GROMACS .gro file of C-alpha atoms in nm:
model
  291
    1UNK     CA    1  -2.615  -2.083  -0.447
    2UNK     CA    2  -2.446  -2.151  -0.074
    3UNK     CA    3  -2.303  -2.457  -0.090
    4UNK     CA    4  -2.368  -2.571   0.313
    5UNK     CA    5  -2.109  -2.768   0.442
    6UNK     CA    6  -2.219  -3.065   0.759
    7UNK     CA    7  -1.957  -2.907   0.965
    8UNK     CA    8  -2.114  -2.535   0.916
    9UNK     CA    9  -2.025  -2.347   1.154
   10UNK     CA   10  -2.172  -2.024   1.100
   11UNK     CA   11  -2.343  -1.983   1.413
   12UNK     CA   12  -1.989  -1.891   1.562
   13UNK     CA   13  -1.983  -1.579   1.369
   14UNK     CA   14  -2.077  -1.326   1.532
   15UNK     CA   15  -2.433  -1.139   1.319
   16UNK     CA   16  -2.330  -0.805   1.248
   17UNK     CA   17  -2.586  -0.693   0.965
   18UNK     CA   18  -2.850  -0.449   1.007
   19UNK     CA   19  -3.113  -0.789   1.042
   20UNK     CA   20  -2.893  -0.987   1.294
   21UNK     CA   21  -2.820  -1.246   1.052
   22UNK     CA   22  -2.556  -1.371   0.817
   23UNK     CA   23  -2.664  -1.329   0.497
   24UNK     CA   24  -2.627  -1.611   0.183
   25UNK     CA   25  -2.536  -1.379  -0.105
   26UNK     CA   26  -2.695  -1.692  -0.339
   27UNK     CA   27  -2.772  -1.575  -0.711
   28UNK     CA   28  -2.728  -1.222  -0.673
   29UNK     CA   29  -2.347  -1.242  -0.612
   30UNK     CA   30  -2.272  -0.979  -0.832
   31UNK     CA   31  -2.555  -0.730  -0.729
   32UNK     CA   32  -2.249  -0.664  -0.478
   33UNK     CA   33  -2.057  -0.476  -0.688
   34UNK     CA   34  -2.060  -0.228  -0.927
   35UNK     CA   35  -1.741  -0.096  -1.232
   36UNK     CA   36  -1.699   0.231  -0.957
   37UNK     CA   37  -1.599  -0.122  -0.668
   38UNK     CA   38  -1.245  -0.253  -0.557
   39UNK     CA   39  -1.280  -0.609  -0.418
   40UNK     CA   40  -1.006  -0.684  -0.145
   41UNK     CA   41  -0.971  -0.981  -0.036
   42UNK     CA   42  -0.740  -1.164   0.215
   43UNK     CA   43  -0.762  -1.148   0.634
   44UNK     CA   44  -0.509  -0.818   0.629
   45UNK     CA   45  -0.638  -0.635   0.347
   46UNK     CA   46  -1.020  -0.649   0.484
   47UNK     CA   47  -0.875  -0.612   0.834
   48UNK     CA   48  -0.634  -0.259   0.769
   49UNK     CA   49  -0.907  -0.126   0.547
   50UNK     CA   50  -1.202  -0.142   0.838
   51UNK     CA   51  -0.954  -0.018   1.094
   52UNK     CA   52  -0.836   0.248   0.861
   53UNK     CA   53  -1.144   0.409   0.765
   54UNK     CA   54  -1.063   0.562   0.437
   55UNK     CA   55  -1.325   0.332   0.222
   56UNK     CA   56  -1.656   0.280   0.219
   57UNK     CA   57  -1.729  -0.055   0.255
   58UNK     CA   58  -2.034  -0.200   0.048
   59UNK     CA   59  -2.049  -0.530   0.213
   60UNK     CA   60  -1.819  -0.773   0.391
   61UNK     CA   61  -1.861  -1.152   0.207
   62UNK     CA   62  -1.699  -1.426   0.433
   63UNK     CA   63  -1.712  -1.835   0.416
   64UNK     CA   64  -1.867  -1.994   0.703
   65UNK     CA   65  -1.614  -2.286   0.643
   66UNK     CA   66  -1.375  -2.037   0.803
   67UNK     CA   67  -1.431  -1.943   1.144
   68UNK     CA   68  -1.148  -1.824   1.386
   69UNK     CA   69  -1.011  -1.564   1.596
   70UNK     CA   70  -0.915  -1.335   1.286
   71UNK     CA   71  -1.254  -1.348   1.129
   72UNK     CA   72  -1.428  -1.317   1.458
   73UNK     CA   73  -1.186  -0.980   1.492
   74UNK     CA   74  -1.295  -0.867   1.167
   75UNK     CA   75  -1.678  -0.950   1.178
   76UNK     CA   76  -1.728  -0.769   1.508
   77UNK     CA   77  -1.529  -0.472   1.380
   78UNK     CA   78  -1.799  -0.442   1.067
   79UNK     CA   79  -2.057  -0.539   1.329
   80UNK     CA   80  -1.909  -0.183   1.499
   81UNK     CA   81  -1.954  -0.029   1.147
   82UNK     CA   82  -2.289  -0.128   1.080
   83UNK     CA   83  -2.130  -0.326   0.787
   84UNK     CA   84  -2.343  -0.612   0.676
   85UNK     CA   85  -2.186  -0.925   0.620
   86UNK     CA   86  -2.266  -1.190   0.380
   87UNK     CA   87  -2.191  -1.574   0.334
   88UNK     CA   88  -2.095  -1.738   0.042
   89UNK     CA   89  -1.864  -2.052  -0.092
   90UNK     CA   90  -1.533  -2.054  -0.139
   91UNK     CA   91  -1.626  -2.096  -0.471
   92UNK     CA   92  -1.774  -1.759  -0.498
   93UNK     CA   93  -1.518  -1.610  -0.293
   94UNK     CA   94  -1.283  -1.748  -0.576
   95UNK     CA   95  -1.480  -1.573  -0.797
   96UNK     CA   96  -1.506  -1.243  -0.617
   97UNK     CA   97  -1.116  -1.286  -0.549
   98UNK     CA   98  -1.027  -1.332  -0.919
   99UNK     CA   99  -0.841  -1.609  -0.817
  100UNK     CA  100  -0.651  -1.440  -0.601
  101UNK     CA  101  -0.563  -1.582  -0.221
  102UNK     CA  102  -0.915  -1.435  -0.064
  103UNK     CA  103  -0.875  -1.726   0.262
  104UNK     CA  104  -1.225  -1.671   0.286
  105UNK     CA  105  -1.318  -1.319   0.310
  106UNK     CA  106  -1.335  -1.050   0.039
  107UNK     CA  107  -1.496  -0.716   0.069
  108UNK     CA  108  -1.673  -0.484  -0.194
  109UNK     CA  109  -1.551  -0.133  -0.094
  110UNK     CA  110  -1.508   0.160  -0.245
  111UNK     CA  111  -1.226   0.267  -0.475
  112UNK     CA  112  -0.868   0.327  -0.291
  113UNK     CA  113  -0.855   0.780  -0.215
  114UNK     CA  114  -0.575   0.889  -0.433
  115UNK     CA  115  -0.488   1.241  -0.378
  116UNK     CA  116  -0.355   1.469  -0.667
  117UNK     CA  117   0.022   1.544  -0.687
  118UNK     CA  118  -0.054   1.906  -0.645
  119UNK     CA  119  -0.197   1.897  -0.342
  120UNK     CA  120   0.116   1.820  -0.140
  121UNK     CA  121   0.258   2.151  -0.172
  122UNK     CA  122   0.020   2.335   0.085
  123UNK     CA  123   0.087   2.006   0.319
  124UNK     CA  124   0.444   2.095   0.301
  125UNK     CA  125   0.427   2.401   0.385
  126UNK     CA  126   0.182   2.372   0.710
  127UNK     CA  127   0.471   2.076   0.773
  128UNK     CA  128   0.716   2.374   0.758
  129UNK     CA  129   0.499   2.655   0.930
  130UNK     CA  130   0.441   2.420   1.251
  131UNK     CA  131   0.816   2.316   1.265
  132UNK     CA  132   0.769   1.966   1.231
  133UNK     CA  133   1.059   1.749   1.134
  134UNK     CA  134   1.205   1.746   0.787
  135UNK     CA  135   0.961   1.518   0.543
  136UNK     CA  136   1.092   1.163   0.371
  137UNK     CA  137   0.893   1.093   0.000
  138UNK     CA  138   0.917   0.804  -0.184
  139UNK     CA  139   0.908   0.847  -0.529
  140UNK     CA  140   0.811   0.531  -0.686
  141UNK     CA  141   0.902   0.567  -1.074
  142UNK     CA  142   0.718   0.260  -1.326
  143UNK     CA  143   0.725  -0.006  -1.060
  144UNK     CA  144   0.427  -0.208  -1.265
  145UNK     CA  145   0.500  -0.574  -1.017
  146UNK     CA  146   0.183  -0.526  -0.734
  147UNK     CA  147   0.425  -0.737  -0.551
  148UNK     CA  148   0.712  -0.527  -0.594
  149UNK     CA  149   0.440  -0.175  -0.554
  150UNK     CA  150   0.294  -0.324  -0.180
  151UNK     CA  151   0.658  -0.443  -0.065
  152UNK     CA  152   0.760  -0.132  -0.087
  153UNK     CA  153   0.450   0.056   0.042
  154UNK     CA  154   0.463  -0.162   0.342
  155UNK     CA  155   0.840  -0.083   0.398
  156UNK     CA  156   0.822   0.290   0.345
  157UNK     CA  157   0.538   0.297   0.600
  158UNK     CA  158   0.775   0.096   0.855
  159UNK     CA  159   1.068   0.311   0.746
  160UNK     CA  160   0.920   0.644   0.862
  161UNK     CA  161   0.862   0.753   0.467
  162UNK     CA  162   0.598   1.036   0.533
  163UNK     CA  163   0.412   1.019   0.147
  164UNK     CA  164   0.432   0.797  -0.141
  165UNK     CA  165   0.424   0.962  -0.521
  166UNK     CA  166   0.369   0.711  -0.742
  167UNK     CA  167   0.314   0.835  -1.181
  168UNK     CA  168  -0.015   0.792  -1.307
  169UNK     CA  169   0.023   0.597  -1.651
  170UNK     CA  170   0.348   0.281  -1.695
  171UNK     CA  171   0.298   0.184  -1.320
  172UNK     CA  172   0.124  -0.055  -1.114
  173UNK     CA  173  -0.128   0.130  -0.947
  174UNK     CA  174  -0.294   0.118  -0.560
  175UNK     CA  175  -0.535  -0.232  -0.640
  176UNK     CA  176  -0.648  -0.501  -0.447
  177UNK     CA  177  -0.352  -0.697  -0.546
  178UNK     CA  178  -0.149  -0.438  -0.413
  179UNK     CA  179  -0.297  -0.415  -0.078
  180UNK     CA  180  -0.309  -0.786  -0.024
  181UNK     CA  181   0.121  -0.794  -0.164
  182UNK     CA  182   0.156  -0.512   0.091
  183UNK     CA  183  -0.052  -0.691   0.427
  184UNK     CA  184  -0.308  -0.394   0.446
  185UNK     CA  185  -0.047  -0.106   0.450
  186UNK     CA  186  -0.152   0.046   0.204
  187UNK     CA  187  -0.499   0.117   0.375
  188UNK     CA  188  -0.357   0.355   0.548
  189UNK     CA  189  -0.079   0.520   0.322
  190UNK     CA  190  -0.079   0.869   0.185
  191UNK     CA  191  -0.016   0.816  -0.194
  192UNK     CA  192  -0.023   1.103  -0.452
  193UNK     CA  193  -0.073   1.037  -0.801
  194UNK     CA  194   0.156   1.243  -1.025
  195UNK     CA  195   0.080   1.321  -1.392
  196UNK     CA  196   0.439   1.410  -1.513
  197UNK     CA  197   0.658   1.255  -1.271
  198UNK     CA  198   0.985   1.430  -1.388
  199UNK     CA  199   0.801   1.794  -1.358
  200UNK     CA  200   0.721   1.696  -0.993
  201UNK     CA  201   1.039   1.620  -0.889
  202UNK     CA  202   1.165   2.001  -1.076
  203UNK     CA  203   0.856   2.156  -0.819
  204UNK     CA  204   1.024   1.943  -0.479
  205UNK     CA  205   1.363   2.027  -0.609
  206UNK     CA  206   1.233   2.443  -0.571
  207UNK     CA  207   1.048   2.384  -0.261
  208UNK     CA  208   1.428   2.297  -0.126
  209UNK     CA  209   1.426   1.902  -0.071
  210UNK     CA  210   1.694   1.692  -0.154
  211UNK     CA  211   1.663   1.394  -0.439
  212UNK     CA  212   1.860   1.092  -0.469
  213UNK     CA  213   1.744   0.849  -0.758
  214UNK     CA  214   1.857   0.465  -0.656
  215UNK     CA  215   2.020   0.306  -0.966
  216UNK     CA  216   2.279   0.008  -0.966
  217UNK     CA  217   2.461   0.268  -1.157
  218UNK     CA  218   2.494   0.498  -0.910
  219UNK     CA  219   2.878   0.586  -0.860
  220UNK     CA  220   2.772   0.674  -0.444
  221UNK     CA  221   2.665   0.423  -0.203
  222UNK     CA  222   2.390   0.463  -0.003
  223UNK     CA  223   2.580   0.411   0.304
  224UNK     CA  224   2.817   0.736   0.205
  225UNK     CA  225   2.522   0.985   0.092
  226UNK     CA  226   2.375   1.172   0.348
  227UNK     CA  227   1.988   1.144   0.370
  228UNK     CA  228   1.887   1.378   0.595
  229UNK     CA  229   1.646   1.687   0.577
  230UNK     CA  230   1.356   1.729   0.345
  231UNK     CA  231   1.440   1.405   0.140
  232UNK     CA  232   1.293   1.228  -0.179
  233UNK     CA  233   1.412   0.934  -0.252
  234UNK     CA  234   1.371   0.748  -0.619
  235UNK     CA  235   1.316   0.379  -0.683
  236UNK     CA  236   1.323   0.306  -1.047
  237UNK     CA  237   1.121   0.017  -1.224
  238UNK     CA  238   1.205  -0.333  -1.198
  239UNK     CA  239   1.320  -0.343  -1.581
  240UNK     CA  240   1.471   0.000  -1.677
  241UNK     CA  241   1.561   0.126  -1.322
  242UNK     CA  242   1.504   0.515  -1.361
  243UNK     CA  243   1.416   0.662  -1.709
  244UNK     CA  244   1.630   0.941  -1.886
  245UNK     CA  245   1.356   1.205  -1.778
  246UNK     CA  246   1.341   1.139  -1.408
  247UNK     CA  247   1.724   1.063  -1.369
  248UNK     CA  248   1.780   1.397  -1.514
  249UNK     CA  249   1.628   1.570  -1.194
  250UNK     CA  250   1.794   1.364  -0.934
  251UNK     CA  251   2.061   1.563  -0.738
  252UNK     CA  252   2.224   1.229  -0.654
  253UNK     CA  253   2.272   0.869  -0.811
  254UNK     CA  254   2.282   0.624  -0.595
  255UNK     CA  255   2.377   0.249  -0.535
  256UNK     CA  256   2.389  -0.030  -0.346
  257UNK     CA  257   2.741  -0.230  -0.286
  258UNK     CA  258   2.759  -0.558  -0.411
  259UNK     CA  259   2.908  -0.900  -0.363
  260UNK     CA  260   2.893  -1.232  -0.506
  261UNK     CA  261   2.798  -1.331  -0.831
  262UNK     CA  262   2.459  -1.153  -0.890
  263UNK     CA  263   2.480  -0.745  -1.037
  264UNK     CA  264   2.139  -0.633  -0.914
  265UNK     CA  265   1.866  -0.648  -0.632
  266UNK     CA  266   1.485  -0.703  -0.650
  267UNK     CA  267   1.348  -0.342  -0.683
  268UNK     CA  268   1.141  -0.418  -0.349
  269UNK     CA  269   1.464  -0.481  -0.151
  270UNK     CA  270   1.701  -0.210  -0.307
  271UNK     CA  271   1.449   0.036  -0.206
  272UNK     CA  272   1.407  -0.103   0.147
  273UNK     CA  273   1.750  -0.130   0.258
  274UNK     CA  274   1.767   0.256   0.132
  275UNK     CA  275   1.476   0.364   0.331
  276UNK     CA  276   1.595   0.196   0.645
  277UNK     CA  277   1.952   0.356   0.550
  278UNK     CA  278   1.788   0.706   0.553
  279UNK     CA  279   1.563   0.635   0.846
  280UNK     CA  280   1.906   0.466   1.054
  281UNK     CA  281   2.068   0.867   0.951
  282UNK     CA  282   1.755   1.061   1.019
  283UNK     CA  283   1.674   0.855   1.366
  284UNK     CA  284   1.466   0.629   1.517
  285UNK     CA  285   1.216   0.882   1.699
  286UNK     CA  286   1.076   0.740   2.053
  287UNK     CA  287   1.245   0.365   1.972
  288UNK     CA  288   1.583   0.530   2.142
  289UNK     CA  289   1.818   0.286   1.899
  290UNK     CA  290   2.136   0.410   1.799
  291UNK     CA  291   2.230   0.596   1.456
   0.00000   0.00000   0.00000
């Protein structure tokens, strides 16, 4: 049941369901969801995913414990959407959450729209055909941390990185946990699944883009390659860095310099100061900054 709390304050939300009222989702919690529902959870998850528009959202489940100017923002943007939303306790949310860092709000949606590696191709070429500038992909190869998978999703998306190709078996895959580690960007990236990774790459490599695997290997810095034109760019997995397979079809191995008394970076970080290095070569569009 709804735990009530004396200093309830859930008059202050604003009633956005079809019946004007908050609703107590009591006993049947889990009526909610089905096998076929993601549950985010967490202010910028719910928030990104309601302004992005890709999901359908089942129901919105908040705590009336928490009432301020983000939940108001994201109550009267389901209210827009003809979302209902539901109360519950924080114990529930817990529930719904998994554990997870929910902070009071956790929404049954449906699953995250993965598009097929194969489609890309005839987006390429309608890229090419209207003359648009040269296209940055980020291959990410086994990266099975959600911390380490939203870090970089959020990055790439900041960086300029056009799509995201992640493999579809030995890698962490587009979750709740990896929306919440990436602050809602990943509502509103374009990821492709890809079934053999390696064969992918062999099919970008033909179309006429450029691929540079990042490995702490690499015998080339980052800072001395040049990443411009049709680019891929290859973060291995937090463990192995790239496997045999997939460094096979890089053009270029690359690195990152350096110093002190540590040999490697957090996959999350290598890959972002590589991004912003391609992005720094390939320009900063409208922002006017300086290569």
């Amino acid at each position: 049941m709804v735990r009530r709390h004396k200093n309830d304050k859930r008059r202050h939300l604003k009633k956005t369901d079809s019946s004007g009222e908050l609703t107590p989702i009591g006993r049947d919690r889990r009526k909610l969801w089905t096998a076929k529902s993601d549950i985010l959870y967490g202010y910028h998850s719910v928030y990104e995913a309601l302004k992005a528009g890709r999901r359908q959202f089942e129901s919105l489940v908040c705590s009336p414990r928490r009432c301020d100017p983000r939940m108001e923002k994201i109550t009267a943007l389901a209210g827009k959407k003809r979302i209902a939303v539901n109360v519950a306790s924080m114990v529930e949310l817990d529930e719904m959450a998994g554990g997870g860092n929910h902070q009071g709000i956790c929404a049954v949606v449906s699953q995250f729209p993965m598009t097929p590696a194969g489609d890309i191709w005839s987006i390429l070429e309608k890229r090419r055909e209207k003359g648009n500038d040269p296209f940055f992909v980020l291959l990410l190869e086994s990266i099975e941390d959600p911390h380490n998978m939203g870090a970089l999703i959020r990055t790439g998306l900041c960086a300029g990185v056009d799509y995201i190709v992640i493999p579809k078996d030995r890698s962490a895959q587009p979750s709740a946990g990896v929306s919440r580690s990436s602050a809602g960007a990943m509502e509103h990236a374009n990821i492709f699944v890809a079934t053999n990774l390696a064969a992918f790459m062999r099919e970008l490599k033909a179309s006429g883009a450029w691929i540079s695997g990042l490995d702490a290997g690499g015998k080339k810095s980052v800072f001395e390659a040049e990443l411009t034109g049709d680019l891929a760019l290859v973060v291995g997995g937090e463990h192995k860095g790239l496997r045999p397979g997939v460094r096979k079809e890089c053009d270029f191995i690359l690195s990152i310099p350096i110093l002190g008394g540590v040999n490697s970076l957090n996959a999350s970080v290598a890959g972002g100061i590589a991004m912003y290095e391609a992005r720094r070569q390939r320009g900063w569009g409208g922002f006017g900054f300086k290569a």
